[in-house]
Amino acid sequence: MKKLSLILLILVGFGFTAQAQHDPNDQIMSANWDVIGNVDFKTVKETEMYAIFNNEIKKYAGKPFELEGYIVPIKDGMKQSKFMLSTLPINQCFFCGKNGVPIMVMVELVEPIKFTYQTVKVKGILKLSTANAMDNPPISLLSGKAL
């Protein structure tokens, strides 16, 4: 859970945008990532931050949503069923010492998939959380499946 908290802190602390150099050919861009990337955050105090969801993303809440991205594991293992999905590969992420913070969402798959450095496509039910983003992922894909 500490890894997840660190990832979330980094994710929300930098406002869901990449801050450093990366290989632009690796960046995943799509209309669905644009919807997620437009989420803002309100800091209440050092330990509290809340996502502010606009109407565009709210219309997808509770509905199937598809994303392509890179797996960022939160647990060890070659099979992953719960992980962060990123617009940049793990070797270009801030907490790996290489780059800025990419857009990420939490993914929970019904069936685990093998970890890969290549992109994966997933589809799940989009969940928006109004809980403290320092403790919980503000955006998740639940009951997901790899496509």
PDB file of N, CA, C and O in Angstrom, residues 22-29 70 86-89 91-92 119:
ATOM      1  N   HIS A  22      10.915  13.112 -22.502  1.00  0.00           N
ATOM      2  CA  HIS A  22      10.673  11.714 -22.795  1.00  0.00           C
ATOM      3  C   HIS A  22      10.728  11.530 -24.296  1.00  0.00           C
ATOM      4  O   HIS A  22      10.752  12.493 -25.054  1.00  0.00           O
ATOM      5  N   ASP A  23      10.775  10.295 -24.731  1.00  0.00           N
ATOM      6  CA  ASP A  23      10.763  10.005 -26.153  1.00  0.00           C
ATOM      7  C   ASP A  23       9.330  10.173 -26.645  1.00  0.00           C
ATOM      8  O   ASP A  23       8.449   9.409 -26.282  1.00  0.00           O
ATOM      9  N   PRO A  24       9.059  11.177 -27.471  1.00  0.00           N
ATOM     10  CA  PRO A  24       7.686  11.444 -27.910  1.00  0.00           C
ATOM     11  C   PRO A  24       7.066  10.286 -28.685  1.00  0.00           C
ATOM     12  O   PRO A  24       5.849  10.166 -28.737  1.00  0.00           O
ATOM     13  N   ASN A  25       7.890   9.414 -29.244  1.00  0.00           N
ATOM     14  CA  ASN A  25       7.356   8.265 -29.977  1.00  0.00           C
ATOM     15  C   ASN A  25       6.720   7.239 -29.048  1.00  0.00           C
ATOM     16  O   ASN A  25       5.929   6.419 -29.495  1.00  0.00           O
ATOM     17  N   ASP A  26       7.076   7.257 -27.776  1.00  0.00           N
ATOM     18  CA  ASP A  26       6.519   6.316 -26.805  1.00  0.00           C
ATOM     19  C   ASP A  26       5.214   6.803 -26.177  1.00  0.00           C
ATOM     20  O   ASP A  26       4.478   6.020 -25.590  1.00  0.00           O
ATOM     21  N   GLN A  27       4.943   8.084 -26.244  1.00  0.00           N
ATOM     22  CA  GLN A  27       3.755   8.679 -25.604  1.00  0.00           C
ATOM     23  C   GLN A  27       2.477   8.145 -26.249  1.00  0.00           C
ATOM     24  O   GLN A  27       2.328   8.194 -27.471  1.00  0.00           O
ATOM     25  N   ILE A  28       1.576   7.620 -25.439  1.00  0.00           N
ATOM     26  CA  ILE A  28       0.271   7.169 -25.918  1.00  0.00           C
ATOM     27  C   ILE A  28      -0.689   8.350 -25.838  1.00  0.00           C
ATOM     28  O   ILE A  28      -0.841   8.964 -24.786  1.00  0.00           O
ATOM     29  N   MET A  29      -1.296   8.651 -26.955  1.00  0.00           N
ATOM     30  CA  MET A  29      -2.261   9.748 -26.997  1.00  0.00           C
ATOM     31  C   MET A  29      -3.561   9.224 -27.609  1.00  0.00           C
ATOM     32  O   MET A  29      -3.536   8.460 -28.570  1.00  0.00           O
ATOM     33  N   TYR A  70       0.799   1.672 -20.865  1.00  0.00           N
ATOM     34  CA  TYR A  70       1.891   0.846 -20.343  1.00  0.00           C
ATOM     35  C   TYR A  70       1.589   0.432 -18.905  1.00  0.00           C
ATOM     36  O   TYR A  70       1.117   1.244 -18.100  1.00  0.00           O
ATOM     37  N   SER A  86      -0.285   3.708 -17.667  1.00  0.00           N
ATOM     38  CA  SER A  86       0.368   4.983 -17.918  1.00  0.00           C
ATOM     39  C   SER A  86       0.439   5.294 -19.411  1.00  0.00           C
ATOM     40  O   SER A  86       0.425   4.396 -20.244  1.00  0.00           O
ATOM     41  N   THR A  87       0.582   6.576 -19.711  1.00  0.00           N
ATOM     42  CA  THR A  87       0.770   6.998 -21.097  1.00  0.00           C
ATOM     43  C   THR A  87       2.223   6.887 -21.531  1.00  0.00           C
ATOM     44  O   THR A  87       2.532   7.060 -22.704  1.00  0.00           O
ATOM     45  N   LEU A  88       3.116   6.628 -20.590  1.00  0.00           N
ATOM     46  CA  LEU A  88       4.544   6.465 -20.890  1.00  0.00           C
ATOM     47  C   LEU A  88       5.052   5.157 -20.303  1.00  0.00           C
ATOM     48  O   LEU A  88       4.549   4.694 -19.276  1.00  0.00           O
ATOM     49  N   PRO A  89       6.084   4.570 -20.916  1.00  0.00           N
ATOM     50  CA  PRO A  89       6.660   3.337 -20.370  1.00  0.00           C
ATOM     51  C   PRO A  89       7.280   3.561 -18.994  1.00  0.00           C
ATOM     52  O   PRO A  89       7.681   4.671 -18.661  1.00  0.00           O
ATOM     53  N   ASN A  91      10.113   2.863 -17.856  1.00  0.00           N
ATOM     54  CA  ASN A  91      11.491   3.357 -17.838  1.00  0.00           C
ATOM     55  C   ASN A  91      11.580   4.860 -18.077  1.00  0.00           C
ATOM     56  O   ASN A  91      12.658   5.430 -18.040  1.00  0.00           O
ATOM     57  N   GLN A  92      10.440   5.501 -18.310  1.00  0.00           N
ATOM     58  CA  GLN A  92      10.435   6.948 -18.495  1.00  0.00           C
ATOM     59  C   GLN A  92       9.634   7.655 -17.398  1.00  0.00           C
ATOM     60  O   GLN A  92       9.250   8.804 -17.548  1.00  0.00           O
ATOM     61  N   THR A 119       2.745  -1.805 -25.033  1.00  0.00           N
ATOM     62  CA  THR A 119       1.442  -1.287 -24.603  1.00  0.00           C
ATOM     63  C   THR A 119       0.435  -2.433 -24.506  1.00  0.00           C
ATOM     64  O   THR A 119       0.576  -3.462 -25.166  1.00  0.00           O
TER      65      THR A 119
END
